[in-house]
Coordinates of C-alpha atoms in Angstrom, one line a residue:
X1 CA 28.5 -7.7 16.9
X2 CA 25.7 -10.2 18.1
X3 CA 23.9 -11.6 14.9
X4 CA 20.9 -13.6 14.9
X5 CA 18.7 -15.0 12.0
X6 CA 15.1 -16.6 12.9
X7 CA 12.9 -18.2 10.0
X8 CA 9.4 -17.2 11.5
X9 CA 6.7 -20.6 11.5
X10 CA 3.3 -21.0 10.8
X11 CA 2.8 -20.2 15.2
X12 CA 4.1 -16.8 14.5
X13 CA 1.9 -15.7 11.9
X14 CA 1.1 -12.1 11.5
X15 CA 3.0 -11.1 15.3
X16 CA 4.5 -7.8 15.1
X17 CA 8.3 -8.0 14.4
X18 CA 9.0 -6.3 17.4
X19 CA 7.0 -8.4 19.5
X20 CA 8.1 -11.5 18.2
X21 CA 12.1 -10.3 18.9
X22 CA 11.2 -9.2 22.0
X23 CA 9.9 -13.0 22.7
X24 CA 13.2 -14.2 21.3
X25 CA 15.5 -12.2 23.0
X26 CA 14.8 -12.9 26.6
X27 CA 17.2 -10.4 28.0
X28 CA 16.0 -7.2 25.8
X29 CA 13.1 -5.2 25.9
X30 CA 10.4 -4.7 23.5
X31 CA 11.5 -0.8 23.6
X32 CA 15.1 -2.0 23.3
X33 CA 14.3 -4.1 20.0
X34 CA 12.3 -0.9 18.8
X35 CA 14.5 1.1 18.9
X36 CA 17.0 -1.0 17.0
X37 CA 14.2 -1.2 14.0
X38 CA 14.4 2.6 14.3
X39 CA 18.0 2.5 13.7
X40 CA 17.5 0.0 10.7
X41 CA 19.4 -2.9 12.6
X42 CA 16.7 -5.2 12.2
X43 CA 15.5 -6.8 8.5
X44 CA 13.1 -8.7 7.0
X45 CA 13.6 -10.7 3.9
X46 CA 16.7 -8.0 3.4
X47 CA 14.4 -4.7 4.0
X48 CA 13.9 -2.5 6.1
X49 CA 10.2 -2.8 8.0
X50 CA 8.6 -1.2 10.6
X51 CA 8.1 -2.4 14.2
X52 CA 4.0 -2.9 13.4
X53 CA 5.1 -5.4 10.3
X54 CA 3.0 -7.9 10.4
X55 CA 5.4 -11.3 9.7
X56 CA 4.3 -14.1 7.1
X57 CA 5.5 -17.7 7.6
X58 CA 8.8 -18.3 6.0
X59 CA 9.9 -14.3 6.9
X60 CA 13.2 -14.3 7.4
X61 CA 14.0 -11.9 10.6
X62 CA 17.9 -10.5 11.0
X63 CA 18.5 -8.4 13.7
X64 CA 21.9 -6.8 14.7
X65 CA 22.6 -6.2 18.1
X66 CA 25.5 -4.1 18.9
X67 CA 27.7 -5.5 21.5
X68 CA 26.9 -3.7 25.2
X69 CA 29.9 -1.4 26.6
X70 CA 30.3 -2.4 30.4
X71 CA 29.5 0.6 32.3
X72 CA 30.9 1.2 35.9
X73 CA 28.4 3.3 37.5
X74 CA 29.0 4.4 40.4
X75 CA 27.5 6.0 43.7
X76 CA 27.5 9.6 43.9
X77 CA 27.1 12.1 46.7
X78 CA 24.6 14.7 45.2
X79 CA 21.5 15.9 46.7
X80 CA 18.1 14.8 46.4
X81 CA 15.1 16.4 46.5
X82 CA 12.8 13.6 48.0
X83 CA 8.8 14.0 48.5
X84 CA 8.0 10.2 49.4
X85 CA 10.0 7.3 50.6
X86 CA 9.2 3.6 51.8
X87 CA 10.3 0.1 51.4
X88 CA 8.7 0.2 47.7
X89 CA 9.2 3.5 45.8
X90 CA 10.9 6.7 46.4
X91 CA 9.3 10.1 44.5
X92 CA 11.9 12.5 43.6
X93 CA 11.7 15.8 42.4
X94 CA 14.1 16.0 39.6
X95 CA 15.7 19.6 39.5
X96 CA 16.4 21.0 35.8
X97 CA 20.1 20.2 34.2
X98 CA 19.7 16.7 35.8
X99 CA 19.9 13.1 33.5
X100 CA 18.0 10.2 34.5
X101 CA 20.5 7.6 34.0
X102 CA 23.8 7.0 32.5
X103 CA 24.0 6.5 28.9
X104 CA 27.3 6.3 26.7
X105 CA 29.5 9.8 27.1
X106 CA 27.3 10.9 30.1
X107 CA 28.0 8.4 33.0
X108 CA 28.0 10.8 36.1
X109 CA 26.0 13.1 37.6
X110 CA 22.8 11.6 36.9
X111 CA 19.4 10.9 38.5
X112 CA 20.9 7.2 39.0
X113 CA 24.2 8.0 40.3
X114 CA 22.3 10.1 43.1
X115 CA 20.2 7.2 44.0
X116 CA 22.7 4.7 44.5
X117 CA 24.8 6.5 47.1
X118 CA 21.2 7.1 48.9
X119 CA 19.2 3.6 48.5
X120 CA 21.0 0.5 47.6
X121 CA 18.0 -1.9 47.2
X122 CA 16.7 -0.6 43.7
X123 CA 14.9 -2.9 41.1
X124 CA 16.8 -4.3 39.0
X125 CA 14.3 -4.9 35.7
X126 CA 16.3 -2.3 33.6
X127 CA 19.6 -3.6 34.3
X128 CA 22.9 -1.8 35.6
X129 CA 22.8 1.7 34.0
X130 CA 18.8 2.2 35.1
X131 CA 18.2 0.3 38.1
X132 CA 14.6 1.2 40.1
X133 CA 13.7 3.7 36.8
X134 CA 10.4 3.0 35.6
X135 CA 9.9 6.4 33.8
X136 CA 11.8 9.4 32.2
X137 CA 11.3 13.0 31.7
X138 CA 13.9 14.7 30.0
X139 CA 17.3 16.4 31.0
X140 CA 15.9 19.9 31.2
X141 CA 12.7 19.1 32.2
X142 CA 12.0 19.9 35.9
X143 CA 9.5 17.5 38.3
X144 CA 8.2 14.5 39.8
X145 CA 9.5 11.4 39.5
X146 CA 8.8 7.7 40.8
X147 CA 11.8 5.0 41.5
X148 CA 10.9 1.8 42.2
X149 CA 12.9 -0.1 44.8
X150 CA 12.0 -3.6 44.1
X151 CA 10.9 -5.8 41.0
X152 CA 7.5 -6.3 42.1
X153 CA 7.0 -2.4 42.4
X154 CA 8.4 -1.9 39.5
X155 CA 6.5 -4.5 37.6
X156 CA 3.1 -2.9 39.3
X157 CA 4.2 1.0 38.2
X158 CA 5.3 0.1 34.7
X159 CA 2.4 -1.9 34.2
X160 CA -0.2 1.6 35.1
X161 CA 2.5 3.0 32.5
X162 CA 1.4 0.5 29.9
X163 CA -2.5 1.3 30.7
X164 CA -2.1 4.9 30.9
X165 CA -4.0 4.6 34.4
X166 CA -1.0 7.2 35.5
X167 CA -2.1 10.7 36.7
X168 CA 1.1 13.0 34.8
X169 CA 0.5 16.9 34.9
X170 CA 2.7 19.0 33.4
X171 CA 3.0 22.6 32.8
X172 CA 4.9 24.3 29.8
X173 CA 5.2 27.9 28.8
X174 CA 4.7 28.4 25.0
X175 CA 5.5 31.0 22.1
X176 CA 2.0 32.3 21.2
X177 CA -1.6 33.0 22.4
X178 CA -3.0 30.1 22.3
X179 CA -6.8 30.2 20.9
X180 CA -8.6 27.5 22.4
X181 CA -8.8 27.0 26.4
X182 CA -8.1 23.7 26.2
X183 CA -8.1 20.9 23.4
X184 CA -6.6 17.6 22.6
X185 CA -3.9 16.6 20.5
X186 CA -4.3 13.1 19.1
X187 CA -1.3 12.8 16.3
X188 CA 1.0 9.5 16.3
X189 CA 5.2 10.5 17.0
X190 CA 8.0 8.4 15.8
X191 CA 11.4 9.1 14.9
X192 CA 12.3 12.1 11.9
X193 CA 12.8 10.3 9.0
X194 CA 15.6 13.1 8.1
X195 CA 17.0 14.4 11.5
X196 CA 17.4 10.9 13.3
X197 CA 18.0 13.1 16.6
X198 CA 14.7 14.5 16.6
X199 CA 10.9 13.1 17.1
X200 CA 8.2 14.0 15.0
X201 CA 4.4 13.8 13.8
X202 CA 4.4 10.9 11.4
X203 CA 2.0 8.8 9.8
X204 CA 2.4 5.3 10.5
X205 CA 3.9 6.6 14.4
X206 CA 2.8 5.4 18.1
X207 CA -0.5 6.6 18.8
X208 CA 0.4 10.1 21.2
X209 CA -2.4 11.7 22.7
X210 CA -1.8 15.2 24.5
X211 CA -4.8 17.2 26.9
X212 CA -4.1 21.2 27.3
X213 CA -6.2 23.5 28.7
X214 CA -4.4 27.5 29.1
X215 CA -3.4 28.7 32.5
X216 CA -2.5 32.0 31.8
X217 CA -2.2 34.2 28.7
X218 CA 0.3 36.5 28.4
X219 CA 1.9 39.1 25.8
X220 CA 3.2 36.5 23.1
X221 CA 3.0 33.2 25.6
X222 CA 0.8 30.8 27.0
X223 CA 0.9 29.0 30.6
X224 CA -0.3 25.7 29.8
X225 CA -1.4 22.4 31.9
X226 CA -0.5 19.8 29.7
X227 CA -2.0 16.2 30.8
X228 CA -0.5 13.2 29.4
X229 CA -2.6 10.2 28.0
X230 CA 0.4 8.6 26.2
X231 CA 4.0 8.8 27.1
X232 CA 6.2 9.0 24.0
X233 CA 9.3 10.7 23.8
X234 CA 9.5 14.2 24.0
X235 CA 5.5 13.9 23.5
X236 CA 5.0 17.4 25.1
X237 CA 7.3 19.6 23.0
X238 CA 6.5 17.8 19.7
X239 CA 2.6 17.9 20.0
X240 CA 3.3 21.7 21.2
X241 CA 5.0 22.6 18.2
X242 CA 3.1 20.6 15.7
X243 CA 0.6 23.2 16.7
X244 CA 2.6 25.8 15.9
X245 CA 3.2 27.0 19.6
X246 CA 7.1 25.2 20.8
X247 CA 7.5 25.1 24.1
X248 CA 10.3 28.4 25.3
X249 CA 13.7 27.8 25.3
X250 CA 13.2 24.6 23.5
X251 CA 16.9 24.2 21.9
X252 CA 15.5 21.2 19.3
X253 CA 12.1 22.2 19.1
X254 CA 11.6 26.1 20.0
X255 CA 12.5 28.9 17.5
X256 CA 16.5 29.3 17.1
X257 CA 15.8 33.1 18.7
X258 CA 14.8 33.0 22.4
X259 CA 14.0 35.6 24.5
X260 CA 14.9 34.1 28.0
X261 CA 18.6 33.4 28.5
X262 CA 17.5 29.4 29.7
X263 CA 19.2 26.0 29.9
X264 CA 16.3 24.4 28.1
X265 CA 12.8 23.8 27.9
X266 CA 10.2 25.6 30.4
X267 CA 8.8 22.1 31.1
X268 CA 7.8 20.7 34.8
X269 CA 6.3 17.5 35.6
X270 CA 3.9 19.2 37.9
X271 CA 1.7 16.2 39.3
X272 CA 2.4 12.7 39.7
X273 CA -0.4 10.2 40.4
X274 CA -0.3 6.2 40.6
X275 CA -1.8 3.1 42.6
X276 CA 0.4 2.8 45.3
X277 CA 2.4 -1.0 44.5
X278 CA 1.7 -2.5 47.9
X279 CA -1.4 -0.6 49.5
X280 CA -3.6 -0.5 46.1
X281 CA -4.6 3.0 47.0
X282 CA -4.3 6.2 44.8
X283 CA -1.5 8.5 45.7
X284 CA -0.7 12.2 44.3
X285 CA 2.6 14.5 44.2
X286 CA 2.5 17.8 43.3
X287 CA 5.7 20.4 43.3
X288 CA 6.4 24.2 42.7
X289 CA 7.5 25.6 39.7
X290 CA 11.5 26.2 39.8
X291 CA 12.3 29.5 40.8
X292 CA 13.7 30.4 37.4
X293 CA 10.5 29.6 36.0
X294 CA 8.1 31.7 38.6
X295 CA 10.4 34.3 38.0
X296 CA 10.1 34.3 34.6
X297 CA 6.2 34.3 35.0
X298 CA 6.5 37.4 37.3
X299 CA 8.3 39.7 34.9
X300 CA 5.2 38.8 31.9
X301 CA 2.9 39.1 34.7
X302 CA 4.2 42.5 34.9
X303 CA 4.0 43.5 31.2
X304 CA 0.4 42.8 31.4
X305 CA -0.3 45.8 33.7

């Protein structure tokens, strides 16, 4: 275990904690020293705080970093599903069943083990287990997906990240008729105080923000283009079911009865838009629904009739 103790100055007056640790520790990310508060690794004057704390000269700041497990990821021969390629970024589209990268207890088969037996020259910002990945979506979440393949790409996409300048378009099949044609969700996620697995609607969370508008209604479900203004985690099927409509097939999320026999949530990153890292213009990916999931629409199509 890697311990550090920092007495905060009169300089670092009323800096977030998780900013100021993020200035500290050269080599982790702000994310990274977030979600250590989350986990309760870092203190303050012995107690707990949260990552907006504002610190007061002579705060004492403990953080606990657990030591990193070397990971040996290697190349791996599995298809791609490539829309875009050129000396900067490549666009995937990510099929369902797929991780992004390699975590503990899930080093192969991924997103990232794909890419290095296809492109050796990927950024190397987020280190060995996530090189060139700028963004996530979620194991069983379907779609588009931009890789970065140097820093300066990188740097340039994550930044549009930051400013929510980045065109994302999903669409999710819901339990429910959903009233409204379209609306906004505007309620802040963090991490469930209870079921540390899970993300939730809580006050004092990062500001989400969630567009809708329905697609289709059906007997019992709703088609929905969901357009992201934030990019938390999980943002999607959270701000669905805080509504009281879960995304189907959700297996954290959804009701514990589903209808569908499916792997997981009927989520796909439709639409991808950014500001191309070298040219500076605007660029757009769209891809079809998974088969599964336009099969599925056909047979409710058909109980409409």
């Amino acid at each position: 275990m890697e311990d550090n103790i920092f007495l905060i100055g009169k300089e670092d007056e009323l800096k977030r904690v998780d900013v100021f640790l993020s200035h500290k520790i050269k080599d982790k990310s702000r994310s990274y020293i977030q979600s250590l508060i989350e986990k309760q690794k870092v203190k303050v004057n012995g107690k707990i705080r949260k990552s907006n704390y504002k610190l007061k000269e002579n705060d004492e700041v403990f953080i606990d970093i657990p030591e990193s497990i070397p990971l040996n990821i290697q190349a791996e021969d599995i298809p791609l599903d490539i829309l875009y390629e050129d000396k900067d970024i490549i666009v995937v589209n990510k099929s369902q069943g797929m991780v992004v990268h390699p975590a503990s207890g899930n080093l192969n088969g991924t997103l990232v083990n794909a890419l290095l037996n296809h492109c050796k020259d990927l950024s190397g910002i987020n280190g060995v287990t996530r090189p060139g990945i700028v963004h996530r979506i979620d194991k069983d979440t379907s779609g588009v997906l931009v890789v970065a393949k140097n820093d300066l790409a990188h740097n340039k996409l994550a930044e549009q990240l930051k400013n929510h300048s980045m065109n994302r378009i999903y669409v999710a099949l819901v339990e429910g008729v959903l009233k409204n044609d379209e609306g906004i969700i505007d309620a802040p996620l963090g991490r469930h105080p209870v079921e540390r697995i899970k993300i939730a609607v809580i006050k004092g969370g990062r500001k989400a923000i969630t567009h809708y508008k329905v697609i289709k209604r059906f007997n019992n479900y709703t088609l929905v283009e969901c357009k992201l203004e934030t990019g938390r985690t999980h943002q999607i099927r959270v701000h669905m079911a805080y509504t009281g409509h879960p995304l189907v097939g959700d297996p954290v999320y959804g009701y514990k009865k589903q209808k569908f026999n499916l792997l997981g949530q009927m989520l796909h990153a439709k639409k991808l838009g950014f500001i191309h890292p070298s040219t500076n213009k605007y660029i757009e990916f769209s891809t079809e629904l998974p088969s599964y999931y336009k099969n599925i629409l056909i047979n409710l199509e058909k109980q409409l009739k």
